[in-house]
């Protein structure tokens, strides 16, 4: 007779969680220290479980000091506590960073030959594998089969970043940035099913950040957009399997999300050009960028100086509405998503203005955010509504920008590909 597996541990209320951080034996193990730091600084209780080979790269003392918890690698330690079962049972999230080709293989086969793999077998919480290895190893069919198998079981295997590897090599297989790993860890704690691999093969273009309209060689008209929401949209889409291009205007110095192709733009005109070119091939287009509505009619080729005549008068002209233009040039079946940052005023509340904007812009979906002091701009969290041209309105509860992104992608994934 078979009995049902024990239920997953219930998430305790509050922001803190019991996390297991597995560390496999690759050079990227040194970056696990930064991941650990970010998780503990967010208030989580983190138990580090390295493999024996990981300790060739980072000593147990470092992990013990940073986590304030004991570090073990084998199943024959702490026998009375049955650590190889309890740690997995009690975990609310397991992150394995770096996950080497060997670790992914052992996890996929269900091996339990050390404390980390035994823990993976007893865990019933979300698991986030963060691969790091040489490109050849990552692309090898054996590794890709293991990744597909783990994903088919509902576990999350991140797309690695592309870039400098050990030695002179460069390509896909680099560990994503610790900040990015911490962001996805938070997302899985907020919503365990936020990262299904359901956008596989979908071509998506996202714009992000704020445009700058130059006045002279040193000054510009800009806005407060940090790019965080657009980057979160691109990151979550790529981790759900999409082929993502991110057209990034000015941001708070954000690194390219793992697995995302990034194109840079500065002014509304250059963003328009990049979006029209990228949208020609895309199935889904998201305009999350804060585009300047106006630009100085003239751009001085020298720094504008103070004079006795007083301040200069700056004449503005209107920039094209890129979203409206994208809607006008929409390919058959293409889905277009806009954003609306609203404050509400005497003529109506945020939602009222959002509905009017959806009708005016003609896009399929519109994410409406309430903005103002301490809300949305430059903040890690967001909330709002997702309005659809068919009249559906869904509230997007407060949470990380990655959480809001995951809700937007749910709505996109529900619509069948072109
Ligand atoms: N947008 C655009 N081109 C512009 C201005 C805005 O593509 N020149 C896009 C934004 O990327 C966003 C949507 O239009 O997806 C709404 O932007 P928002 O600034 O909220 O609206 P505006 O059109 O500027 O309207 P208003 O300032 O009157 O609220």
Short mmCIF file of C-alpha atoms and ligand atoms in Angstrom, two decimals:
data_model
loop_
_atom_site.label_atom_id
_atom_site.label_comp_id
_atom_site.label_asym_id
_atom_site.label_seq_id
_atom_site.Cartn_x
_atom_site.Cartn_y
_atom_site.Cartn_z
CA UNK A 1 0.00 0.00 0.00
CA UNK A 2 1.37 3.45 -0.80
CA UNK A 3 0.75 6.36 1.48
CA UNK A 4 0.48 9.97 0.35
CA UNK A 5 3.61 12.11 0.79
CA UNK A 6 3.53 14.39 3.82
CA UNK A 7 2.12 17.84 3.04
CA UNK A 8 4.39 20.80 2.34
CA UNK A 9 5.16 22.87 5.44
CA UNK A 10 2.69 25.70 5.82
CA UNK A 11 4.20 29.12 5.22
CA UNK A 12 4.22 31.01 8.48
CA UNK A 13 2.73 34.45 8.32
CA UNK A 14 5.19 37.33 8.09
CA UNK A 15 8.03 37.88 5.74
CA UNK A 16 10.60 35.50 7.21
CA UNK A 17 11.03 31.89 6.19
CA UNK A 18 13.17 28.81 6.84
CA UNK A 19 15.37 28.46 3.77
CA UNK A 20 17.89 25.78 2.84
CA UNK A 21 20.71 27.10 0.66
CA UNK A 22 22.41 24.21 -1.15
CA UNK A 23 25.84 24.92 -2.60
CA UNK A 24 27.38 22.56 -5.15
CA UNK A 25 31.05 22.38 -6.11
CA UNK A 26 31.75 24.94 -8.79
CA UNK A 27 33.78 28.14 -8.77
CA UNK A 28 30.55 30.18 -8.53
CA UNK A 29 30.25 28.79 -4.97
CA UNK A 30 31.95 31.98 -3.78
CA UNK A 31 28.89 33.94 -4.96
CA UNK A 32 26.70 31.78 -2.69
CA UNK A 33 28.07 33.91 0.19
CA UNK A 34 26.41 36.98 -1.32
CA UNK A 35 23.17 35.06 -1.91
CA UNK A 36 23.28 33.94 1.73
CA UNK A 37 23.88 37.49 2.91
CA UNK A 38 20.91 38.79 0.95
CA UNK A 39 18.60 36.07 2.30
CA UNK A 40 19.65 36.60 5.93
CA UNK A 41 19.42 40.38 5.58
CA UNK A 42 15.83 39.91 4.39
CA UNK A 43 15.22 38.29 7.78
CA UNK A 44 15.19 34.63 6.74
CA UNK A 45 16.68 31.78 8.71
CA UNK A 46 19.09 30.09 6.29
CA UNK A 47 20.69 26.68 6.72
CA UNK A 48 23.56 26.18 4.28
CA UNK A 49 24.16 22.66 2.97
CA UNK A 50 27.23 22.50 0.76
CA UNK A 51 28.43 19.40 -1.05
CA UNK A 52 31.87 18.09 -0.09
CA UNK A 53 33.32 19.52 -3.29
CA UNK A 54 31.78 22.97 -2.63
CA UNK A 55 34.03 23.13 0.45
CA UNK A 56 37.04 23.14 -1.90
CA UNK A 57 35.90 26.61 -2.95
CA UNK A 58 34.45 28.10 0.26
CA UNK A 59 35.20 26.89 3.78
CA UNK A 60 32.47 25.73 6.17
CA UNK A 61 33.54 28.47 8.61
CA UNK A 62 32.48 31.17 6.12
CA UNK A 63 29.00 29.70 5.71
CA UNK A 64 28.67 29.14 9.48
CA UNK A 65 29.69 32.71 10.27
CA UNK A 66 27.36 34.21 7.66
CA UNK A 67 24.35 32.00 8.54
CA UNK A 68 24.92 31.59 12.31
CA UNK A 69 23.99 27.93 11.80
CA UNK A 70 26.05 24.71 11.72
CA UNK A 71 27.23 23.45 8.34
CA UNK A 72 27.20 19.72 7.53
CA UNK A 73 27.66 17.85 4.25
CA UNK A 74 27.03 14.17 5.07
CA UNK A 75 24.11 12.07 6.26
CA UNK A 76 26.19 10.45 9.07
CA UNK A 77 26.37 13.61 11.15
CA UNK A 78 23.75 14.80 13.67
CA UNK A 79 22.21 11.30 13.55
CA UNK A 80 19.83 11.80 16.55
CA UNK A 81 18.33 14.85 14.81
CA UNK A 82 17.74 12.88 11.60
CA UNK A 83 19.02 15.95 9.76
CA UNK A 84 18.80 14.37 6.30
CA UNK A 85 15.00 14.23 6.69
CA UNK A 86 14.17 17.13 9.01
CA UNK A 87 15.97 19.89 7.11
CA UNK A 88 14.04 19.17 3.93
CA UNK A 89 10.71 18.60 5.72
CA UNK A 90 10.95 21.90 7.58
CA UNK A 91 12.20 24.05 4.70
CA UNK A 92 9.83 26.59 3.18
CA UNK A 93 12.16 27.15 0.24
CA UNK A 94 15.27 25.40 -1.07
CA UNK A 95 17.70 27.37 -3.24
CA UNK A 96 20.63 25.53 -4.82
CA UNK A 97 23.21 28.07 -6.01
CA UNK A 98 25.33 27.14 -7.80
CA UNK A 99 23.73 23.96 -9.14
CA UNK A 100 26.45 22.13 -11.10
CA UNK A 101 25.81 19.62 -13.91
CA UNK A 102 26.58 16.82 -11.45
CA UNK A 103 24.17 18.16 -8.81
CA UNK A 104 21.35 18.55 -11.38
CA UNK A 105 21.99 14.99 -12.53
CA UNK A 106 21.90 13.58 -9.01
CA UNK A 107 18.75 15.58 -8.17
CA UNK A 108 17.00 14.44 -11.36
CA UNK A 109 17.82 10.77 -10.63
CA UNK A 110 16.71 11.02 -7.01
CA UNK A 111 20.10 10.17 -5.53
CA UNK A 112 20.56 10.69 -1.80
CA UNK A 113 24.28 10.25 -1.40
CA UNK A 114 24.93 13.38 0.63
CA UNK A 115 22.98 15.71 2.91
CA UNK A 116 22.02 18.11 0.11
CA UNK A 117 20.51 15.49 -2.23
CA UNK A 118 18.77 13.74 0.71
CA UNK A 119 17.29 17.12 1.66
CA UNK A 120 16.06 17.64 -1.91
CA UNK A 121 14.20 14.33 -1.68
CA UNK A 122 12.44 15.21 1.56
CA UNK A 123 11.61 18.84 0.69
CA UNK A 124 7.98 19.53 -0.27
CA UNK A 125 8.42 23.28 -0.69
CA UNK A 126 9.39 25.25 -3.83
CA UNK A 127 12.91 24.46 -5.06
CA UNK A 128 14.99 26.92 -7.08
CA UNK A 129 18.03 25.48 -8.87
CA UNK A 130 20.47 28.11 -10.12
CA UNK A 131 22.78 26.45 -12.65
CA UNK A 132 26.39 27.51 -13.15
CA UNK A 133 28.76 25.57 -15.38
CA UNK A 134 30.66 25.77 -18.66
CA UNK A 135 28.54 26.32 -21.77
CA UNK A 136 29.33 22.86 -23.18
CA UNK A 137 28.15 21.21 -19.97
CA UNK A 138 24.98 23.33 -19.83
CA UNK A 139 24.06 22.65 -23.46
CA UNK A 140 24.90 18.92 -23.30
CA UNK A 141 21.77 16.82 -23.94
CA UNK A 142 22.35 14.96 -20.66
CA UNK A 143 22.13 18.22 -18.69
CA UNK A 144 19.23 19.55 -20.76
CA UNK A 145 17.32 16.29 -20.20
CA UNK A 146 17.92 16.55 -16.45
CA UNK A 147 16.72 20.17 -16.47
CA UNK A 148 13.58 19.21 -18.41
CA UNK A 149 12.90 16.37 -15.99
CA UNK A 150 13.26 18.60 -12.93
CA UNK A 151 11.01 21.25 -14.52
CA UNK A 152 8.41 18.61 -15.40
CA UNK A 153 8.21 17.86 -11.67
CA UNK A 154 7.30 21.48 -10.95
CA UNK A 155 10.75 22.52 -9.73
CA UNK A 156 12.28 25.75 -10.97
CA UNK A 157 15.58 25.59 -12.84
CA UNK A 158 16.74 29.10 -13.68
CA UNK A 159 18.10 30.01 -17.07
CA UNK A 160 21.77 30.81 -16.46
CA UNK A 161 23.22 34.16 -17.45
CA UNK A 162 25.50 34.52 -20.42
CA UNK A 163 28.95 36.05 -19.98
CA UNK A 164 32.40 35.50 -18.59
CA UNK A 165 33.04 31.98 -17.24
CA UNK A 166 36.16 30.56 -15.59
CA UNK A 167 39.37 31.11 -17.59
CA UNK A 168 39.02 32.71 -21.00
CA UNK A 169 35.62 31.19 -21.81
CA UNK A 170 32.41 33.12 -22.20
CA UNK A 171 28.83 32.06 -22.99
CA UNK A 172 25.65 30.78 -21.32
CA UNK A 173 26.33 29.06 -18.01
CA UNK A 174 27.25 31.94 -15.75
CA UNK A 175 25.56 32.16 -12.35
CA UNK A 176 22.87 34.87 -12.42
CA UNK A 177 23.53 37.84 -10.15
CA UNK A 178 22.88 37.22 -6.41
CA UNK A 179 20.33 40.07 -6.39
CA UNK A 180 18.41 38.31 -9.14
CA UNK A 181 18.51 34.97 -7.28
CA UNK A 182 17.26 36.70 -4.12
CA UNK A 183 14.44 38.34 -6.11
CA UNK A 184 13.24 34.99 -7.48
CA UNK A 185 13.58 33.40 -4.03
CA UNK A 186 11.29 36.11 -2.66
CA UNK A 187 8.88 35.52 -5.54
CA UNK A 188 8.64 31.77 -4.81
CA UNK A 189 7.98 32.52 -1.14
CA UNK A 190 5.23 34.96 -2.11
CA UNK A 191 3.78 32.59 -4.67
CA UNK A 192 5.13 29.02 -4.99
CA UNK A 193 3.62 28.55 -8.48
CA UNK A 194 4.89 31.85 -9.94
CA UNK A 195 7.43 30.31 -12.31
CA UNK A 196 5.85 27.58 -14.45
CA UNK A 197 7.73 26.96 -17.70
CA UNK A 198 4.67 28.00 -19.73
CA UNK A 199 6.04 30.69 -22.07
CA UNK A 200 8.47 28.40 -23.82
CA UNK A 201 9.25 29.61 -27.34
CA UNK A 202 7.11 32.79 -27.03
CA UNK A 203 8.88 35.88 -28.38
CA UNK A 204 8.41 38.83 -26.09
CA UNK A 205 9.70 42.40 -26.13
CA UNK A 206 9.54 44.58 -23.02
CA UNK A 207 10.51 48.24 -22.67
CA UNK A 208 11.70 49.58 -19.31
CA UNK A 209 13.15 52.62 -17.59
CA UNK A 210 12.74 56.32 -18.24
CA UNK A 211 13.67 58.23 -21.35
CA UNK A 212 15.84 61.36 -21.24
CA UNK A 213 15.26 64.29 -23.55
CA UNK A 214 18.44 66.38 -23.88
CA UNK A 215 18.38 70.11 -23.44
CA UNK A 216 22.10 70.71 -23.85
CA UNK A 217 25.20 68.47 -23.50
CA UNK A 218 24.80 68.30 -19.69
CA UNK A 219 21.07 68.60 -18.99
CA UNK A 220 17.96 66.63 -19.83
CA UNK A 221 14.27 66.28 -19.03
CA UNK A 222 13.79 62.93 -17.35
CA UNK A 223 11.55 61.07 -14.95
CA UNK A 224 11.73 58.93 -11.84
CA UNK A 225 11.31 55.51 -13.42
CA UNK A 226 13.89 53.06 -12.00
CA UNK A 227 13.18 50.33 -14.57
CA UNK A 228 12.58 47.80 -11.78
CA UNK A 229 9.09 46.77 -12.97
CA UNK A 230 10.12 46.34 -16.62
CA UNK A 231 13.22 44.37 -15.61
CA UNK A 232 11.10 42.15 -13.35
CA UNK A 233 8.72 41.50 -16.27
CA UNK A 234 11.63 40.55 -18.53
CA UNK A 235 13.26 38.39 -15.84
CA UNK A 236 10.11 36.46 -14.97
CA UNK A 237 9.18 35.92 -18.64
CA UNK A 238 12.67 34.55 -19.41
CA UNK A 239 12.49 32.23 -16.41
CA UNK A 240 9.10 31.02 -17.67
CA UNK A 241 10.81 30.02 -20.92
CA UNK A 242 10.18 33.00 -23.23
CA UNK A 243 12.71 34.49 -25.65
CA UNK A 244 12.89 37.99 -24.26
CA UNK A 245 14.31 41.23 -25.60
CA UNK A 246 14.45 44.09 -23.13
CA UNK A 247 14.63 47.59 -24.58
CA UNK A 248 16.10 49.50 -21.66
CA UNK A 249 16.07 53.25 -21.33
CA UNK A 250 17.65 54.85 -18.24
CA UNK A 251 17.42 52.77 -15.08
CA UNK A 252 18.90 52.59 -11.61
CA UNK A 253 22.01 50.82 -13.01
CA UNK A 254 20.31 47.46 -13.28
CA UNK A 255 22.21 44.46 -14.67
CA UNK A 256 20.68 42.57 -17.60
CA UNK A 257 18.42 39.78 -16.30
CA UNK A 258 19.72 36.25 -16.94
CA UNK A 259 18.66 34.80 -20.28
CA UNK A 260 17.44 38.17 -21.61
CA UNK A 261 18.77 40.01 -24.65
CA UNK A 262 19.14 43.69 -23.83
CA UNK A 263 19.03 46.64 -26.25
CA UNK A 264 19.72 50.18 -24.99
CA UNK A 265 17.74 53.33 -25.78
CA UNK A 266 17.93 56.85 -24.36
CA UNK A 267 15.44 59.29 -25.84
CA UNK A 268 11.79 58.66 -26.71
CA UNK A 269 12.85 58.74 -30.37
CA UNK A 270 15.48 56.01 -29.93
CA UNK A 271 13.12 53.92 -27.79
CA UNK A 272 10.46 54.23 -30.49
CA UNK A 273 12.88 53.09 -33.17
CA UNK A 274 14.04 50.08 -31.10
CA UNK A 275 10.48 49.07 -30.13
CA UNK A 276 9.13 49.25 -33.69
CA UNK A 277 12.04 47.12 -34.92
CA UNK A 278 11.75 44.51 -32.14
CA UNK A 279 7.94 44.39 -32.19
CA UNK A 280 7.98 43.38 -35.86
CA UNK A 281 9.08 39.88 -34.76
CA UNK A 282 7.40 39.63 -31.35
CA UNK A 283 4.21 37.85 -30.26
CA UNK A 284 3.86 39.93 -27.12
CA UNK A 285 4.87 43.58 -26.63
CA UNK A 286 4.94 45.26 -23.22
CA UNK A 287 5.41 49.01 -22.87
CA UNK A 288 6.56 49.40 -19.27
CA UNK A 289 8.93 52.30 -20.06
CA UNK A 290 8.12 55.79 -18.81
CA UNK A 291 8.30 57.72 -22.05
CA UNK A 292 8.64 61.50 -21.91
CA UNK A 293 5.55 63.06 -23.44
CA UNK A 294 7.51 66.19 -24.41
CA UNK A 295 11.02 67.07 -25.51
CA UNK A 296 12.81 70.40 -25.82
CA UNK A 297 12.16 71.72 -29.32
CA UNK A 298 15.81 72.70 -29.55
CA UNK A 299 18.88 70.94 -28.21
CA UNK A 300 21.74 73.38 -27.60
CA UNK A 301 25.13 72.13 -28.77
CA UNK A 302 26.84 73.96 -25.89
CA UNK A 303 26.04 74.26 -22.18
CA UNK A 304 23.34 76.89 -21.68
CA UNK A 305 24.89 79.65 -19.53
CA UNK A 306 23.32 81.96 -16.97
CA UNK A 307 23.00 85.48 -18.37
CA UNK A 308 21.83 88.82 -17.06
CA UNK A 309 18.75 88.41 -19.26
CA UNK A 310 17.41 85.82 -16.79
CA UNK A 311 16.44 82.16 -17.26
CA UNK A 312 15.92 80.83 -20.79
CA UNK A 313 12.47 79.92 -22.05
CA UNK A 314 12.33 76.27 -23.03
CA UNK A 315 9.87 75.43 -25.77
CA UNK A 316 8.65 71.84 -25.77
CA UNK A 317 7.26 69.69 -28.52
CA UNK A 318 5.24 66.50 -28.20
CA UNK A 319 6.82 63.07 -28.58
CA UNK A 320 5.00 60.39 -30.56
CA UNK A 321 2.91 57.95 -28.50
CA UNK A 322 4.82 54.72 -29.06
CA UNK A 323 2.14 52.47 -27.56
CA UNK A 324 -0.54 53.88 -29.86
CA UNK A 325 1.79 53.46 -32.83
CA UNK A 326 2.55 49.84 -31.86
CA UNK A 327 -1.18 49.14 -31.62
CA UNK A 328 -1.68 50.68 -35.07
CA UNK A 329 1.03 48.42 -36.55
CA UNK A 330 0.00 45.30 -34.60
CA UNK A 331 0.73 41.97 -36.33
CA UNK A 332 -2.02 39.38 -36.53
CA UNK A 333 -2.57 37.86 -33.10
CA UNK A 334 0.04 40.06 -31.44
CA UNK A 335 -0.76 40.92 -27.83
CA UNK A 336 0.06 44.44 -26.64
CA UNK A 337 0.32 45.38 -22.97
CA UNK A 338 0.51 48.97 -21.72
CA UNK A 339 1.12 50.53 -18.33
CA UNK A 340 -0.60 53.48 -16.71
CA UNK A 341 0.82 55.40 -13.80
CA UNK A 342 -2.07 57.36 -12.31
CA UNK A 343 -2.65 59.54 -9.27
CA UNK A 344 -6.38 60.19 -9.51
CA UNK A 345 -7.74 63.75 -9.42
CA UNK A 346 -10.99 65.71 -9.18
CA UNK A 347 -12.24 64.17 -12.42
CA UNK A 348 -11.88 60.54 -11.29
CA UNK A 349 -9.91 57.94 -9.32
CA UNK A 350 -6.96 55.85 -10.49
CA UNK A 351 -9.14 53.09 -11.94
CA UNK A 352 -11.37 55.56 -13.79
CA UNK A 353 -8.31 57.07 -15.48
CA UNK A 354 -6.96 53.58 -16.19
CA UNK A 355 -10.15 52.50 -17.99
CA UNK A 356 -10.12 55.67 -20.08
CA UNK A 357 -6.44 55.12 -20.97
CA UNK A 358 -7.09 51.50 -22.03
CA UNK A 359 -9.81 52.70 -24.41
CA UNK A 360 -7.66 55.57 -25.70
CA UNK A 361 -4.53 53.49 -26.31
CA UNK A 362 -6.31 50.47 -27.80
CA UNK A 363 -3.99 47.88 -26.23
CA UNK A 364 -5.15 44.40 -25.09
CA UNK A 365 -4.08 44.64 -21.46
CA UNK A 366 -3.27 47.63 -19.26
CA UNK A 367 -1.51 47.48 -15.90
CA UNK A 368 -2.70 50.39 -13.78
CA UNK A 369 -0.52 51.56 -10.89
CA UNK A 370 -1.33 54.21 -8.34
CA UNK A 371 1.70 56.47 -8.10
CA UNK A 372 2.69 59.19 -5.66
CA UNK A 373 5.09 59.74 -2.78
CA UNK A 374 6.57 56.38 -1.72
CA UNK A 375 4.47 54.40 -4.19
CA UNK A 376 5.65 52.47 -7.24
CA UNK A 377 8.55 54.68 -8.40
CA UNK A 378 11.96 53.48 -7.14
CA UNK A 379 10.17 51.03 -4.78
CA UNK A 380 10.72 47.25 -4.75
CA UNK A 381 6.98 46.62 -4.33
CA UNK A 382 4.01 47.36 -6.49
CA UNK A 383 0.24 46.84 -6.70
CA UNK A 384 -2.57 47.80 -9.04
CA UNK A 385 -5.09 46.39 -11.47
CA UNK A 386 -4.86 44.50 -14.71
CA UNK A 387 -7.51 45.73 -17.12
CA UNK A 388 -8.35 43.81 -20.24
CA UNK A 389 -9.92 45.12 -23.45
CA UNK A 390 -12.67 42.47 -23.01
CA UNK A 391 -13.73 44.24 -19.81
CA UNK A 392 -12.12 41.88 -17.30
CA UNK A 393 -10.52 43.63 -14.33
CA UNK A 394 -8.21 41.83 -11.91
CA UNK A 395 -6.75 43.36 -8.79
CA UNK A 396 -2.98 42.87 -8.47
CA UNK A 397 -2.27 42.58 -4.76
CA UNK A 398 0.67 44.33 -3.16
CA UNK A 399 3.93 42.41 -3.37
CA UNK A 400 7.24 42.38 -5.19
CA UNK A 401 7.45 43.72 -8.73
CA UNK A 402 8.28 40.13 -9.77
CA UNK A 403 4.95 39.02 -8.24
CA UNK A 404 3.06 41.62 -10.27
CA UNK A 405 5.01 40.48 -13.34
CA UNK A 406 4.01 36.85 -12.71
CA UNK A 407 0.31 37.86 -12.69
CA UNK A 408 0.70 39.71 -15.97
CA UNK A 409 2.37 36.65 -17.55
CA UNK A 410 -0.44 34.43 -16.25
CA UNK A 411 -2.88 36.56 -18.24
CA UNK A 412 -0.63 36.38 -21.31
CA UNK A 413 -0.08 32.61 -20.98
CA UNK A 414 -3.85 32.00 -20.85
CA UNK A 415 -4.10 33.41 -24.37
CA UNK A 416 -3.00 30.84 -26.90
CA UNK A 417 0.16 31.55 -28.93
CA UNK A 418 -0.19 33.09 -32.39
N1 LIG B 1 3.61 55.72 -23.72
C1 LIG B 1 4.18 55.65 -24.97
N2 LIG B 1 4.61 56.78 -25.59
C2 LIG B 1 4.48 57.97 -24.98
C3 LIG B 1 3.89 58.05 -23.69
C4 LIG B 1 3.46 56.90 -23.09
O1 LIG B 1 4.29 54.55 -25.53
N3 LIG B 1 4.92 59.07 -25.60
C5 LIG B 1 3.12 54.46 -23.10
C6 LIG B 1 3.77 54.07 -21.79
O2 LIG B 1 4.90 53.25 -21.99
C7 LIG B 1 2.65 53.31 -21.09
C8 LIG B 1 1.39 54.01 -21.60
O3 LIG B 1 1.76 54.66 -22.81
O4 LIG B 1 2.59 51.98 -21.50
C9 LIG B 1 0.80 55.01 -20.66
O5 LIG B 1 1.76 55.93 -20.24
P1 LIG B 1 1.35 57.14 -19.27
O6 LIG B 1 2.56 57.98 -19.02
O7 LIG B 1 0.61 56.58 -18.08
O8 LIG B 1 0.26 57.87 -20.14
P2 LIG B 1 0.29 59.06 -21.15
O9 LIG B 1 -0.03 58.54 -22.50
O10 LIG B 1 1.56 59.84 -21.02
O11 LIG B 1 -0.97 59.90 -20.66
P3 LIG B 1 -1.11 60.98 -19.46
O12 LIG B 1 0.25 61.59 -19.26
O13 LIG B 1 -2.11 61.92 -19.99
O14 LIG B 1 -1.62 60.22 -18.26
#
